[in-house]
């Protein structure tokens, strides 16, 4: 087989979304993953498209807004290829904090909320179910000419003026450009930040159709699909290396915080808990663009707490860069050379 134009290392939401965008533009693409596609952090997320989370660095806003705007077309493209629609699960977020436009009584929206003296305002943000997205995105990729090679790791690479020689666990490969979408496992200055979460079945009397978010805890209801009726409660933010152990004490603490906010959750059935590793840079912004001093090696990584949100915009602007176009956005704040 001829060498692909683009070799993407990492088949999470970022790698596969970029592969789809490059394939749509007619490029030849190979994607490698050490394990199975979409089985790491991208399936562990809550799925909030949290454009206005006050914990986001301000420089992220234009990329976050672009991605939210691209989301409907991104989901349509996936549906066109694989035949299944990934629905938005929610279309509003009740966020705590003093802001202009605070709701006089947030219980008009969530009757069972106990605001505990906090103000809440309403954000027009969506959420998706990352497990639904994972299944549909992977099915969409399988309908294209993208060569997805699971159980195949990128081990090392060497660039020549014309090509990149990749040593993979399945033998040597070649491509004109390699893109690092390896999440927390990247050799770039990216560190894993662990998050633990749990899922409960909401009691029948709990009427929750929007995300509720405070700096302490968030509650994300699933309203559509096989997991409808669940609430996802998250999340811890830890420096624990590559450890994925789920600790009962942390899960109980998260659950207690959620119950303080919505006391009706005390009657919820526990369903499951899990953890994932967010890929974090030192400034909380992604690394998007050519790696410094390494020609033909491009980074699309470091999406930290927002990789599900940022996948469509990342795919779009990185595909523009790779195809020699001017990206829709100024990527200076995300330049990998800043480290
Ligand atoms: C608890 C939790 C809650 C979250 N909630 C949200 C949320 O509500 N909204 C949101 O937008 N984001 C959220 N996130 C963040 C989001 O999940 C991540 O930003 C996103 O999944 C990162 O995607 P990725 O494709 O970069 O990484 P990953 O999904 O981890 O994919 C990287 C892939 O690279 C592969 N790989 C690694 N090394 C190699 C190698 N050498 N060769 C080949 N392949 C390799 C891995 O096997 C993996 O499949 C959350 C994360 C966590 C942990």
Short mmCIF file of N, CA, C and O in Angstrom, two decimals, residues 94 102-111 113-115 118 120:
data_model
loop_
_atom_site.label_atom_id
_atom_site.label_comp_id
_atom_site.label_asym_id
_atom_site.label_seq_id
_atom_site.Cartn_x
_atom_site.Cartn_y
_atom_site.Cartn_z
N UNK A 94 -27.35 25.15 34.18
CA UNK A 94 -27.56 26.03 35.33
C UNK A 94 -26.22 26.10 36.05
O UNK A 94 -25.75 25.10 36.60
N UNK A 102 -28.42 36.65 36.71
CA UNK A 102 -28.71 35.53 37.60
C UNK A 102 -30.21 35.33 37.69
O UNK A 102 -30.99 36.29 37.66
N UNK A 103 -30.61 34.07 37.83
CA UNK A 103 -32.04 33.77 37.88
C UNK A 103 -32.57 34.13 39.26
O UNK A 103 -31.94 33.79 40.27
N UNK A 104 -33.74 34.78 39.33
CA UNK A 104 -34.29 35.09 40.65
C UNK A 104 -34.52 33.80 41.46
O UNK A 104 -34.19 33.74 42.63
N UNK A 105 -35.03 32.74 40.81
CA UNK A 105 -35.22 31.48 41.53
C UNK A 105 -34.91 30.30 40.60
O UNK A 105 -35.74 29.91 39.78
N UNK A 106 -33.71 29.72 40.74
CA UNK A 106 -33.33 28.61 39.84
C UNK A 106 -34.25 27.40 39.99
O UNK A 106 -34.27 26.53 39.11
N UNK A 107 -35.03 27.37 41.09
CA UNK A 107 -35.94 26.21 41.27
C UNK A 107 -37.09 26.22 40.28
O UNK A 107 -37.78 25.23 40.11
N UNK A 108 -37.27 27.37 39.58
CA UNK A 108 -38.28 27.35 38.51
C UNK A 108 -37.84 26.41 37.39
O UNK A 108 -38.66 25.86 36.67
N UNK A 109 -36.52 26.26 37.25
CA UNK A 109 -35.99 25.37 36.21
C UNK A 109 -35.76 23.95 36.74
O UNK A 109 -36.05 22.96 36.07
N UNK A 110 -35.19 23.88 37.94
CA UNK A 110 -34.94 22.57 38.58
C UNK A 110 -35.62 22.61 39.95
O UNK A 110 -35.02 23.05 40.94
N UNK A 111 -36.87 22.16 40.01
CA UNK A 111 -37.63 22.32 41.25
C UNK A 111 -36.96 21.67 42.47
O UNK A 111 -37.09 22.15 43.58
N UNK A 113 -33.80 21.57 43.20
CA UNK A 113 -32.48 22.14 43.55
C UNK A 113 -32.50 22.79 44.92
O UNK A 113 -33.46 23.49 45.27
N UNK A 114 -31.44 22.60 45.69
CA UNK A 114 -31.25 23.35 46.93
C UNK A 114 -30.07 24.30 46.67
O UNK A 114 -28.91 23.89 46.75
N UNK A 115 -30.34 25.57 46.36
CA UNK A 115 -29.24 26.47 45.93
C UNK A 115 -28.22 26.75 47.03
O UNK A 115 -27.15 27.25 46.74
N UNK A 118 -26.41 30.00 46.99
CA UNK A 118 -25.65 30.41 45.79
C UNK A 118 -26.59 31.01 44.75
O UNK A 118 -27.73 30.61 44.65
N UNK A 120 -27.49 31.40 40.71
CA UNK A 120 -27.33 30.58 39.51
C UNK A 120 -27.74 31.38 38.29
O UNK A 120 -28.64 32.21 38.36
#
